[in-house]
Coordinates of C-alpha atoms in Angstrom, one line a residue:
M1 CA 10.3 44.3 4.7
T2 CA 10.1 47.2 2.0
Q3 CA 7.9 47.7 -0.8
K4 CA 10.3 47.0 -3.3
S5 CA 11.7 44.2 -1.7
L6 CA 8.2 43.0 -1.1
K7 CA 7.5 43.3 -5.2
I8 CA 10.5 41.3 -5.7
T9 CA 9.5 38.5 -3.6
S10 CA 6.3 38.3 -4.6
L11 CA 7.1 38.0 -8.2
Q12 CA 9.4 35.4 -7.8
L13 CA 6.8 33.5 -5.8
L14 CA 4.2 33.9 -8.7
F15 CA 6.7 32.9 -11.1
A16 CA 7.1 29.9 -9.4
I17 CA 3.3 28.8 -9.0
L18 CA 3.0 29.5 -12.8
I19 CA 5.9 27.2 -13.5
L20 CA 4.2 24.4 -11.2
A21 CA 0.8 24.8 -12.7
V22 CA 2.4 24.4 -16.2
S23 CA 4.3 21.5 -15.3
S24 CA 1.4 19.7 -13.8
R25 CA -0.8 20.1 -16.7
S26 CA 2.2 18.9 -18.9
A27 CA 3.0 15.9 -16.5
T28 CA -0.8 14.8 -16.3
L29 CA -2.1 15.2 -19.6
S30 CA -2.2 12.4 -22.5
P31 CA -2.9 12.6 -26.2
H32 CA -6.8 14.2 -26.9
D33 CA -6.7 15.7 -23.3
H34 CA -7.4 12.0 -21.9
R35 CA -10.2 11.7 -24.8
Y36 CA -10.6 8.5 -27.0
N37 CA -12.5 7.0 -29.6
A38 CA -13.3 3.3 -29.6
G39 CA -10.4 1.4 -30.9
D40 CA -7.8 4.3 -29.9
P41 CA -4.7 3.2 -28.4
V42 CA -4.3 4.0 -24.4
P43 CA -0.8 5.0 -23.3
L44 CA 0.1 2.1 -20.8
L45 CA 3.7 2.6 -19.2
V46 CA 5.3 0.1 -16.9
N47 CA 7.0 1.6 -14.1
K48 CA 8.8 -0.3 -11.4
V49 CA 8.7 -3.5 -9.1
G50 CA 9.7 -3.9 -5.5
P51 CA 9.2 -5.6 -2.1
L52 CA 5.8 -4.6 -0.3
N53 CA 7.4 -4.5 3.0
N54 CA 9.9 -1.7 2.0
P55 CA 8.3 0.7 -0.6
S56 CA 11.5 2.8 -0.9
E57 CA 13.2 -0.3 -2.5
T58 CA 12.1 -0.4 -6.0
Y59 CA 13.9 -1.4 -9.3
Q60 CA 13.1 -0.9 -12.9
Y61 CA 10.2 -3.2 -14.2
Y62 CA 12.3 -4.7 -16.7
D63 CA 15.1 -5.9 -14.3
L64 CA 12.8 -9.0 -13.7
P65 CA 12.7 -11.1 -17.3
F66 CA 9.5 -10.0 -18.1
C67 CA 8.0 -9.7 -21.7
R68 CA 9.4 -6.8 -23.7
S69 CA 10.3 -5.3 -26.9
E70 CA 13.7 -4.8 -28.5
P71 CA 15.2 -2.3 -27.6
I72 CA 13.2 -1.1 -24.7
K73 CA 11.5 2.0 -25.4
W74 CA 11.9 4.3 -22.4
K75 CA 9.7 7.3 -21.8
K76 CA 11.2 10.8 -21.6
E77 CA 10.6 11.9 -18.0
T78 CA 10.4 14.9 -16.0
L79 CA 12.6 16.2 -13.3
G80 CA 10.2 15.1 -10.8
E81 CA 9.3 11.5 -12.3
V82 CA 13.2 11.0 -11.8
L83 CA 13.6 12.2 -8.6
N84 CA 10.5 10.3 -7.4
G85 CA 12.3 7.0 -8.5
D86 CA 9.9 6.6 -11.5
R87 CA 11.3 4.6 -14.6
L88 CA 8.6 4.6 -17.2
A89 CA 9.2 2.4 -20.5
S90 CA 6.6 1.0 -22.9
A91 CA 4.9 -2.3 -22.6
L92 CA 3.5 -4.9 -24.6
Y93 CA 0.0 -4.8 -23.7
E94 CA -2.2 -3.5 -26.2
L95 CA -5.3 -2.1 -24.0
K96 CA -7.1 -0.1 -26.9
F97 CA -10.2 1.7 -25.6
L98 CA -13.5 -0.1 -25.6
E99 CA -12.0 -3.3 -26.7
A100 CA -12.3 -6.3 -24.7
K101 CA -10.1 -9.2 -24.9
T102 CA -9.8 -12.5 -23.2
G103 CA -6.7 -14.5 -23.0
V104 CA -4.5 -12.6 -25.3
T105 CA -0.8 -14.0 -25.3
L106 CA 1.6 -11.4 -24.7
C107 CA 4.6 -13.3 -25.3
S108 CA 5.9 -17.1 -25.0
K109 CA 9.4 -17.5 -23.5
K110 CA 11.9 -19.8 -22.2
L111 CA 12.9 -18.6 -18.9
K112 CA 16.5 -19.8 -18.0
V113 CA 17.9 -20.8 -14.9
D114 CA 19.0 -17.5 -13.6
E115 CA 15.6 -15.9 -14.7
V116 CA 13.8 -18.5 -12.7
A117 CA 16.0 -17.3 -9.8
K118 CA 15.1 -13.7 -10.2
F119 CA 11.4 -14.5 -10.3
R120 CA 11.8 -16.8 -7.3
K121 CA 13.7 -14.1 -5.2
A122 CA 11.0 -11.5 -6.3
V123 CA 8.1 -13.8 -5.0
A124 CA 10.1 -14.8 -1.8
D125 CA 10.3 -10.9 -1.3
D126 CA 6.8 -10.4 -1.8
F127 CA 7.5 -8.2 -4.8
Y128 CA 4.6 -6.1 -6.4
F129 CA 4.6 -4.1 -9.9
Q130 CA 3.3 -0.8 -10.7
M131 CA 2.3 0.4 -14.2
Y132 CA 0.2 3.7 -15.5
Y133 CA -2.9 3.4 -17.8
D134 CA -3.8 6.9 -19.0
D135 CA -2.0 8.5 -15.9
L136 CA -3.9 6.0 -13.6
P137 CA -1.7 4.1 -11.3
I138 CA -2.0 0.1 -11.6
W139 CA -0.5 -2.4 -9.0
G140 CA -0.5 -5.9 -9.0
Y141 CA 1.6 -9.1 -7.5
I142 CA 4.2 -11.1 -9.4
G143 CA 3.7 -14.3 -7.5
K144 CA 2.9 -16.3 -4.5
I145 CA 4.0 -18.7 -1.7
E146 CA 2.3 -21.6 -1.0
D147 CA 3.2 -23.8 2.4
G148 CA 4.6 -27.3 1.1
S149 CA 4.3 -28.6 4.7
L150 CA 0.6 -28.8 4.4
V151 CA 1.1 -31.7 2.0
L152 CA 2.5 -35.0 3.1
S153 CA 4.5 -35.5 -0.1
E154 CA 6.1 -31.9 -0.2
K155 CA 8.7 -30.2 1.8
G156 CA 9.2 -26.4 2.0
N157 CA 7.4 -23.8 0.1
K158 CA 6.4 -23.8 -3.4
Y159 CA 7.0 -20.7 -5.2
Y160 CA 4.7 -19.6 -8.3
L161 CA 4.5 -17.1 -10.9
F162 CA 1.6 -15.3 -11.9
T163 CA 1.6 -15.6 -15.8
R164 CA -1.8 -13.9 -16.5
V165 CA -3.1 -10.3 -15.6
Q166 CA -6.9 -9.2 -15.5
F167 CA -7.4 -5.7 -16.1
D168 CA -11.1 -4.4 -15.1
A169 CA -11.5 -0.7 -16.7
L170 CA -14.4 1.8 -16.3
Y171 CA -15.3 4.4 -18.7
N172 CA -17.5 7.4 -18.7
G173 CA -18.2 8.5 -22.5
D174 CA -15.0 8.6 -24.3
Q175 CA -12.9 8.8 -21.0
V176 CA -11.2 6.3 -18.8
V177 CA -12.4 6.7 -15.1
E178 CA -11.1 3.9 -13.2
I179 CA -8.9 0.6 -13.9
R180 CA -7.9 -2.3 -11.7
A181 CA -5.2 -5.2 -12.2
F182 CA -5.6 -8.5 -10.8
S183 CA -3.2 -11.3 -11.4
D184 CA -5.1 -14.6 -12.0
P185 CA -4.1 -17.1 -9.0
T186 CA -5.2 -20.1 -11.3
S187 CA -2.6 -19.1 -14.2
V188 CA 0.6 -19.8 -12.4
V189 CA 3.8 -21.5 -13.0
D190 CA 6.0 -23.4 -10.4
I191 CA 9.2 -21.9 -10.3
T192 CA 10.4 -23.5 -7.2
D193 CA 13.3 -25.4 -8.9
D194 CA 16.4 -24.1 -10.5
I195 CA 15.2 -25.6 -13.9
E196 CA 14.5 -23.7 -17.5
I197 CA 10.7 -23.3 -17.9
N198 CA 8.6 -22.8 -20.8
V199 CA 6.1 -19.9 -19.9
K200 CA 3.1 -18.2 -21.5
F201 CA 2.3 -14.5 -20.5
T202 CA -1.3 -13.7 -21.2
Y203 CA -3.6 -10.8 -20.4
S204 CA -7.5 -10.0 -20.4
I205 CA -9.0 -6.7 -20.3
V206 CA -13.1 -6.2 -19.3
W207 CA -14.6 -2.4 -19.9
S208 CA -17.6 -1.5 -18.0
E209 CA -19.8 1.9 -18.0
T210 CA -19.6 4.0 -14.9
S211 CA -21.7 7.0 -13.8
A212 CA -18.4 8.5 -11.9
Q213 CA -17.4 11.6 -13.5
F214 CA -13.7 11.9 -15.0
K215 CA -12.9 14.7 -12.7
T216 CA -13.4 12.6 -9.7
R217 CA -11.2 9.6 -11.0
M218 CA -8.7 10.2 -8.6
D219 CA -10.6 10.5 -5.6
K220 CA -10.6 6.8 -5.2
Y221 CA -7.0 7.0 -4.4
S222 CA -7.6 9.4 -1.3
R223 CA -10.4 7.5 0.1
A224 CA -8.1 5.5 2.1
S225 CA -7.5 8.9 4.2
S226 CA -11.2 9.3 4.5
L227 CA -12.1 6.2 6.1
P228 CA -14.0 6.3 9.5
T229 CA -11.2 4.8 11.6
L230 CA -8.6 7.3 10.0
H231 CA -10.9 10.1 10.3
K232 CA -11.2 9.5 14.2
I233 CA -7.6 9.1 14.4
H234 CA -7.1 12.7 13.0
W235 CA -9.8 14.4 15.3
F236 CA -8.1 12.7 18.2
S237 CA -4.9 14.0 17.3
F238 CA -6.5 17.4 16.5
I239 CA -8.4 17.4 19.9
N240 CA -5.0 16.1 21.7
S241 CA -3.0 18.9 20.4
I242 CA -5.6 21.6 21.3
V243 CA -6.1 20.5 24.8
F244 CA -2.2 20.2 25.1
I245 CA -1.9 23.7 24.0
L246 CA -4.7 25.2 26.5
L247 CA -3.1 23.3 29.4
L248 CA 0.3 24.7 28.4
M249 CA -1.1 28.4 27.9
G250 CA -2.6 27.9 31.4
L251 CA 0.7 26.7 32.8
L252 CA 2.4 29.4 31.4
I253 CA 0.0 32.5 32.2
L254 CA 0.0 31.1 35.9
L255 CA 3.8 30.6 36.0
I256 CA 4.4 34.3 34.6
L257 CA 1.7 36.1 36.6
R258 CA 3.0 34.3 40.0
R259 CA 6.4 35.6 39.3
L260 CA 5.6 38.8 38.0
K261 CA 3.3 39.6 41.3
N262 CA 6.5 38.3 43.5
D263 CA 8.6 40.8 41.5
L264 CA 6.2 43.6 41.6
R265 CA 5.4 43.1 45.5
K266 CA 9.5 43.2 46.1
C267 CA 9.4 46.7 44.1
S268 CA 6.7 48.1 46.0
S269 CA 7.8 47.4 49.3
G270 CA 8.3 50.4 51.4
D271 CA 11.8 49.7 52.5
E272 CA 13.8 52.4 50.4
E273 CA 17.1 50.5 51.0
E274 CA 16.2 47.2 49.5
D275 CA 17.7 46.5 46.0
K276 CA 14.4 46.9 43.8
E277 CA 16.1 45.2 40.7
V278 CA 15.1 41.8 41.2
G279 CA 15.2 38.8 38.5
W280 CA 15.3 39.6 35.1
K281 CA 15.3 43.3 35.7
Y282 CA 19.1 42.8 36.8
I283 CA 20.1 42.2 33.1
H284 CA 18.4 45.0 31.2
G285 CA 21.9 46.3 30.5
D286 CA 23.1 42.8 29.2
V287 CA 20.2 41.1 27.4
F288 CA 20.1 43.4 24.1
R289 CA 24.2 42.6 23.6
Y290 CA 24.7 41.0 20.1
P291 CA 24.0 37.6 19.6
Q292 CA 27.5 35.3 19.4
N293 CA 28.5 34.2 15.9
I294 CA 26.3 37.0 14.0
S295 CA 27.3 35.4 10.6
L296 CA 26.0 32.0 11.5
F297 CA 23.0 32.8 13.4
S298 CA 21.9 35.3 10.6
A299 CA 22.3 32.6 8.1
V300 CA 19.9 30.1 10.3
M301 CA 17.6 32.9 10.2
G302 CA 17.6 33.2 6.6
V303 CA 17.3 29.8 6.0
G304 CA 14.3 29.2 8.7
N305 CA 12.5 31.9 6.9
Q306 CA 13.1 30.3 3.2
L307 CA 11.9 26.8 4.6
L308 CA 8.7 28.7 6.4
T309 CA 8.0 30.3 3.0
I310 CA 8.3 27.0 0.9
V311 CA 5.9 25.2 3.3
C312 CA 3.6 27.9 2.8
I313 CA 3.6 28.1 -0.7
L314 CA 3.1 24.1 -1.0
F315 CA -0.2 24.5 1.1
V316 CA -1.3 27.0 -1.4
L317 CA -0.6 25.0 -4.4
A318 CA -2.3 21.8 -2.6
F319 CA -5.5 24.2 -1.8
L320 CA -5.5 25.1 -5.4
G321 CA -5.9 21.6 -6.4
I322 CA -2.3 21.6 -8.3
L323 CA -0.6 19.1 -6.1
Y324 CA -2.8 16.0 -5.5
P325 CA -1.9 12.1 -5.1
Y326 CA 0.0 10.5 -8.0
N327 CA 0.5 13.6 -9.8
R328 CA 3.9 11.8 -10.8
G329 CA 6.9 14.1 -9.5
L330 CA 5.3 17.1 -9.1
L331 CA 6.0 17.4 -5.4
S332 CA 9.7 16.8 -6.1
T333 CA 9.7 19.4 -9.1
S334 CA 8.1 22.0 -6.9
L335 CA 10.6 21.2 -3.7
V336 CA 13.4 21.6 -6.1
L337 CA 12.1 25.0 -8.3
L338 CA 10.7 26.5 -4.8
Y339 CA 13.9 26.1 -3.0
S340 CA 15.6 27.8 -6.0
L341 CA 13.4 30.7 -6.4
T342 CA 12.6 31.2 -2.8
S343 CA 16.5 31.7 -2.0
V344 CA 15.9 35.5 -2.5
V345 CA 13.9 35.4 0.9
A346 CA 17.0 33.7 2.7
G347 CA 19.4 36.3 1.4
Y348 CA 17.3 39.3 2.1
I349 CA 16.4 38.0 5.6
T350 CA 20.2 36.9 6.5
S351 CA 21.5 40.7 5.1
S352 CA 19.0 42.6 6.7
F353 CA 19.4 41.2 10.2
H354 CA 23.3 40.8 10.0
N355 CA 23.4 44.5 8.7
Q356 CA 21.3 45.6 12.0
F357 CA 24.3 44.7 13.9
S358 CA 27.3 45.3 11.6
D359 CA 27.4 46.7 8.0
A360 CA 30.7 44.8 7.4
G361 CA 30.7 40.8 6.6
W362 CA 27.3 40.5 5.7
E363 CA 28.4 38.9 2.5
R364 CA 29.7 35.9 4.4
S365 CA 26.0 35.5 6.2
V366 CA 24.6 35.4 3.0
F367 CA 27.3 32.6 1.7
L368 CA 26.4 30.7 4.7
A369 CA 22.4 30.7 4.0
G370 CA 23.6 29.4 0.9
I371 CA 25.4 26.2 1.9
L372 CA 23.6 25.6 5.5
Y373 CA 20.9 23.6 4.2
F374 CA 22.0 22.9 0.8
G375 CA 25.3 21.7 1.7
P376 CA 24.6 18.9 4.2
L377 CA 21.4 18.1 2.1
T378 CA 23.7 17.3 -1.0
V379 CA 26.1 15.2 1.2
T380 CA 23.6 13.1 2.4
V381 CA 21.9 12.6 -1.1
L382 CA 25.1 11.7 -2.5
I383 CA 25.8 9.0 0.5
L384 CA 22.4 7.6 -0.2
N385 CA 22.5 7.9 -4.1
T386 CA 26.0 5.7 -3.9
V387 CA 24.3 3.2 -2.0
A388 CA 21.4 3.1 -4.5
V389 CA 23.5 2.6 -7.1
S390 CA 25.0 -0.3 -5.8
Y391 CA 22.1 -2.1 -5.3
G392 CA 20.6 -0.9 -8.6
A393 CA 17.7 0.8 -7.1
T394 CA 15.4 3.1 -8.9
A395 CA 16.2 5.9 -6.4
A396 CA 19.6 6.5 -7.9
L397 CA 20.1 9.6 -9.6
P398 CA 21.4 9.5 -12.9
F399 CA 24.3 11.9 -13.5
G400 CA 22.6 13.9 -15.8
T401 CA 19.7 14.7 -13.3
I402 CA 22.3 15.7 -10.9
M403 CA 23.8 18.3 -13.3
V404 CA 20.3 19.5 -14.1
I405 CA 19.8 20.1 -10.3
V406 CA 23.4 21.8 -9.9
F407 CA 22.3 23.8 -13.2
I408 CA 19.0 25.0 -11.8
Y409 CA 20.9 25.8 -8.1
M410 CA 23.8 28.0 -10.1
L411 CA 21.3 29.4 -12.5
F412 CA 18.4 30.4 -10.2
A413 CA 19.4 29.9 -6.6
V414 CA 22.7 31.7 -6.3
P415 CA 21.7 34.9 -8.4
L416 CA 18.7 35.3 -6.3
L417 CA 20.5 34.7 -3.0
A418 CA 22.7 37.4 -3.8
L419 CA 20.0 39.7 -5.0
G420 CA 18.0 39.0 -1.8
G421 CA 21.2 40.0 -0.1
R422 CA 21.8 43.1 -2.0
I423 CA 18.3 44.1 -1.2
G424 CA 19.0 43.5 2.8
Y425 CA 22.1 45.7 2.6
W426 CA 20.5 48.5 0.5
F427 CA 17.6 48.9 2.9
R428 CA 19.5 48.1 6.2
S429 CA 18.5 49.7 9.5
E430 CA 20.5 49.8 12.7
F431 CA 19.8 48.0 15.8
Q432 CA 18.7 50.3 18.7
A433 CA 18.5 48.8 22.2
P434 CA 15.8 50.3 24.2
S435 CA 18.4 50.6 27.2
A436 CA 22.1 51.2 27.6
L437 CA 24.4 48.2 27.5
N438 CA 26.9 47.5 30.0
R439 CA 30.6 47.7 29.4
Y440 CA 31.5 44.4 30.4
P441 CA 28.7 41.5 30.2
R442 CA 27.3 40.5 33.9
E443 CA 28.5 36.9 35.0
I444 CA 25.9 34.2 34.5
P445 CA 25.2 32.4 38.1
P446 CA 25.4 28.7 38.1
L447 CA 22.4 26.8 36.6
P448 CA 20.9 23.7 37.8
W449 CA 20.9 20.9 35.1
Y450 CA 17.4 21.2 34.4
Q451 CA 17.8 24.7 33.3
K452 CA 20.5 24.2 31.0
S453 CA 20.1 24.4 27.2
P454 CA 20.4 20.3 26.6
C455 CA 17.7 19.6 28.8
Q456 CA 15.3 22.3 27.9
M457 CA 15.7 21.7 24.3
F458 CA 15.0 18.0 24.6
I459 CA 11.8 19.4 26.7
V460 CA 10.8 21.3 24.0
G461 CA 11.5 18.9 21.2
L462 CA 9.5 16.3 23.3
L463 CA 6.5 18.3 23.7
S464 CA 6.2 19.7 20.0
F465 CA 6.9 16.0 18.8
S466 CA 3.9 14.5 21.2
T467 CA 1.4 16.8 19.7
I468 CA 2.0 16.0 16.0
A469 CA 3.2 12.6 16.4
L470 CA 0.2 10.8 15.1
E471 CA 0.0 13.4 12.0
L472 CA 3.3 12.8 11.5
H473 CA 3.0 8.9 11.2
H474 CA 0.4 9.3 8.3
L475 CA 2.8 12.1 6.5
Y476 CA 5.7 9.7 6.7
A477 CA 3.7 6.8 5.8
S478 CA 2.3 8.9 2.9
L479 CA 5.9 9.9 1.6
W480 CA 7.9 6.6 2.1
G481 CA 4.8 4.1 2.6
Y482 CA 1.4 3.1 0.8
K483 CA -0.7 5.0 2.7
I484 CA -2.1 8.1 1.1
F485 CA -2.4 11.4 3.1
T486 CA -4.2 14.1 1.1
P487 CA -6.3 16.4 3.1
P488 CA -4.1 19.8 3.0
G489 CA -6.5 21.2 5.8
I490 CA -5.5 18.8 8.7
L491 CA -1.9 19.4 7.9
F492 CA -2.4 23.0 7.6
V493 CA -4.2 23.2 11.3
M494 CA -1.4 21.0 12.7
F495 CA 1.2 23.2 11.0
I496 CA -0.7 26.5 12.7
I497 CA -1.0 24.4 15.9
L498 CA 2.9 23.6 15.8
L499 CA 4.0 27.2 15.4
V500 CA 1.7 28.3 18.1
L501 CA 2.9 25.8 20.5
T502 CA 6.7 26.6 19.6
A503 CA 5.9 30.2 20.1
I504 CA 4.4 29.4 23.6
L505 CA 7.2 27.3 24.7
S506 CA 10.1 29.8 23.3
I507 CA 8.0 32.5 25.5
G508 CA 7.6 30.3 28.5
L509 CA 11.4 29.2 28.8
T510 CA 13.0 32.6 27.7
Y511 CA 11.2 34.2 30.5
I512 CA 12.5 31.6 32.8
Q513 CA 15.9 32.1 31.3
L514 CA 15.8 35.6 31.9
S515 CA 14.5 35.3 35.5
V516 CA 17.8 33.3 36.4
E517 CA 19.7 36.1 34.5
D518 CA 20.9 34.1 32.0
H519 CA 21.2 37.0 29.3
E520 CA 22.6 34.8 26.3
W521 CA 19.1 34.1 24.9
W522 CA 19.5 34.6 21.2
W523 CA 20.6 31.3 20.0
R524 CA 18.6 29.2 22.6
Y525 CA 15.5 30.7 21.3
G526 CA 15.9 31.8 17.7
L527 CA 12.4 31.6 16.8
L528 CA 11.0 33.6 19.4
Q529 CA 13.6 36.1 18.2
H530 CA 12.3 35.7 14.7
L531 CA 8.6 36.3 15.6
F532 CA 9.4 39.4 17.7
V533 CA 12.6 40.7 15.8
H534 CA 11.8 40.1 12.2
V535 CA 8.0 40.4 12.4
H536 CA 8.6 43.7 14.0
T537 CA 11.7 45.9 14.3
P538 CA 14.5 45.4 16.9
S539 CA 13.7 48.8 18.4
Q540 CA 9.8 47.8 19.3
I541 CA 11.4 45.0 21.8
R542 CA 10.7 45.8 25.3
M543 CA 11.4 44.2 28.7
Q544 CA 7.9 43.7 29.7

């Protein structure tokens, strides 16, 4: 990559980090920078409800007939909050700073039959609610189920609705440090039958002083990933991955050394009539043939580099403390902005690689890079969005949000993709094969099933997955569940292990492929080609 292109890419990435830093600050700060005087109102926002066994299924808080203001005052949300499925609205709770309350009536209302049925279904599905108090998340249950078979006079389950919420708040000086919400199990209403019920919703709040510092108030949400049991799991996964890589490296070295030793013995034999071209040396005139379907292959290379750049920037943001748990929607905002701004990387890599083989048609490669990932992602999101809309879930993106994403893509991603492609064309270099190419490609001998692409792809995928399976479980449980996976250091180490493992597997299987005189290696192991063709210039590749 040239100095000019490096400067442009660095400026784009710096711009992305600055935007994310500003977004992080604006998304997390409340009035007075989280500082309050006694009696000051502290912002409390209700968010969503959903079943505990399916964290991805969430609905608006006021989809259930809770006490509400008329009209409902919705908070103006950021792009990331909408993408994260948050639907924030004001609440009737008045939880003023350092003002204790007991049994305050939130509202009294008469639940109609259909409203009772809604609450009963929510209780049956084990619904929870989520709120934010001074940007601190709060959870609580909506109701409970009791087994009526334990009582002789009762048949079936009994459904109860919690009517009182107890808030326990901790403060240090003039700042809120922690808050918890408990649904009082003694204040319930029976909603088993389809009848109209008069319900009185109440709440209480107790304030207690703590020595915990305000800057550490989010640490409690990451303690789940610091439990001794989970620490042991992380260490077990890490050690398992390291041992696996060492064994694989040993097997790879033994395999290559054994094959090379046999080849060198054949080459050093005293029989001059014997053909000394053995194994992989047969295909020295074919191995540097241009890859088939160069436009698509170049696009794959460009998109892969773009995604790798995004992951690296996310790690930087996490280490800087910009990304942390429950920073509402910042991760989603980061992904949208970073994907758009790093399009210049995809355009440059795609164009520069294509132009090493042909000066014509690089525009098509850049166009494919623009739709290779974004196109399938858009189709998938639209299908899922249609399903979410049909169920009324908060995961459904409003039309305005979809238009904002399209606008960002057209305003940033498309021009930067074209700019990167043009830079790659300006600073193009010609591919110089280190050996002469045969006029006609050598015929590939028949291969057994275990040396063909499907089997080797399965082996590589299985080995890579088995190495990071435990960490993937925790990561996915954090993205789509209730577990919180916050230590970026562990993820970064596993990311490096995955890169090393993939490189080792690519080197070993590519060597095996070349040893059986199969010279069509470009498409099979694009990562190896990326590591040794893009990091170095193509003319530096040698048959070792």
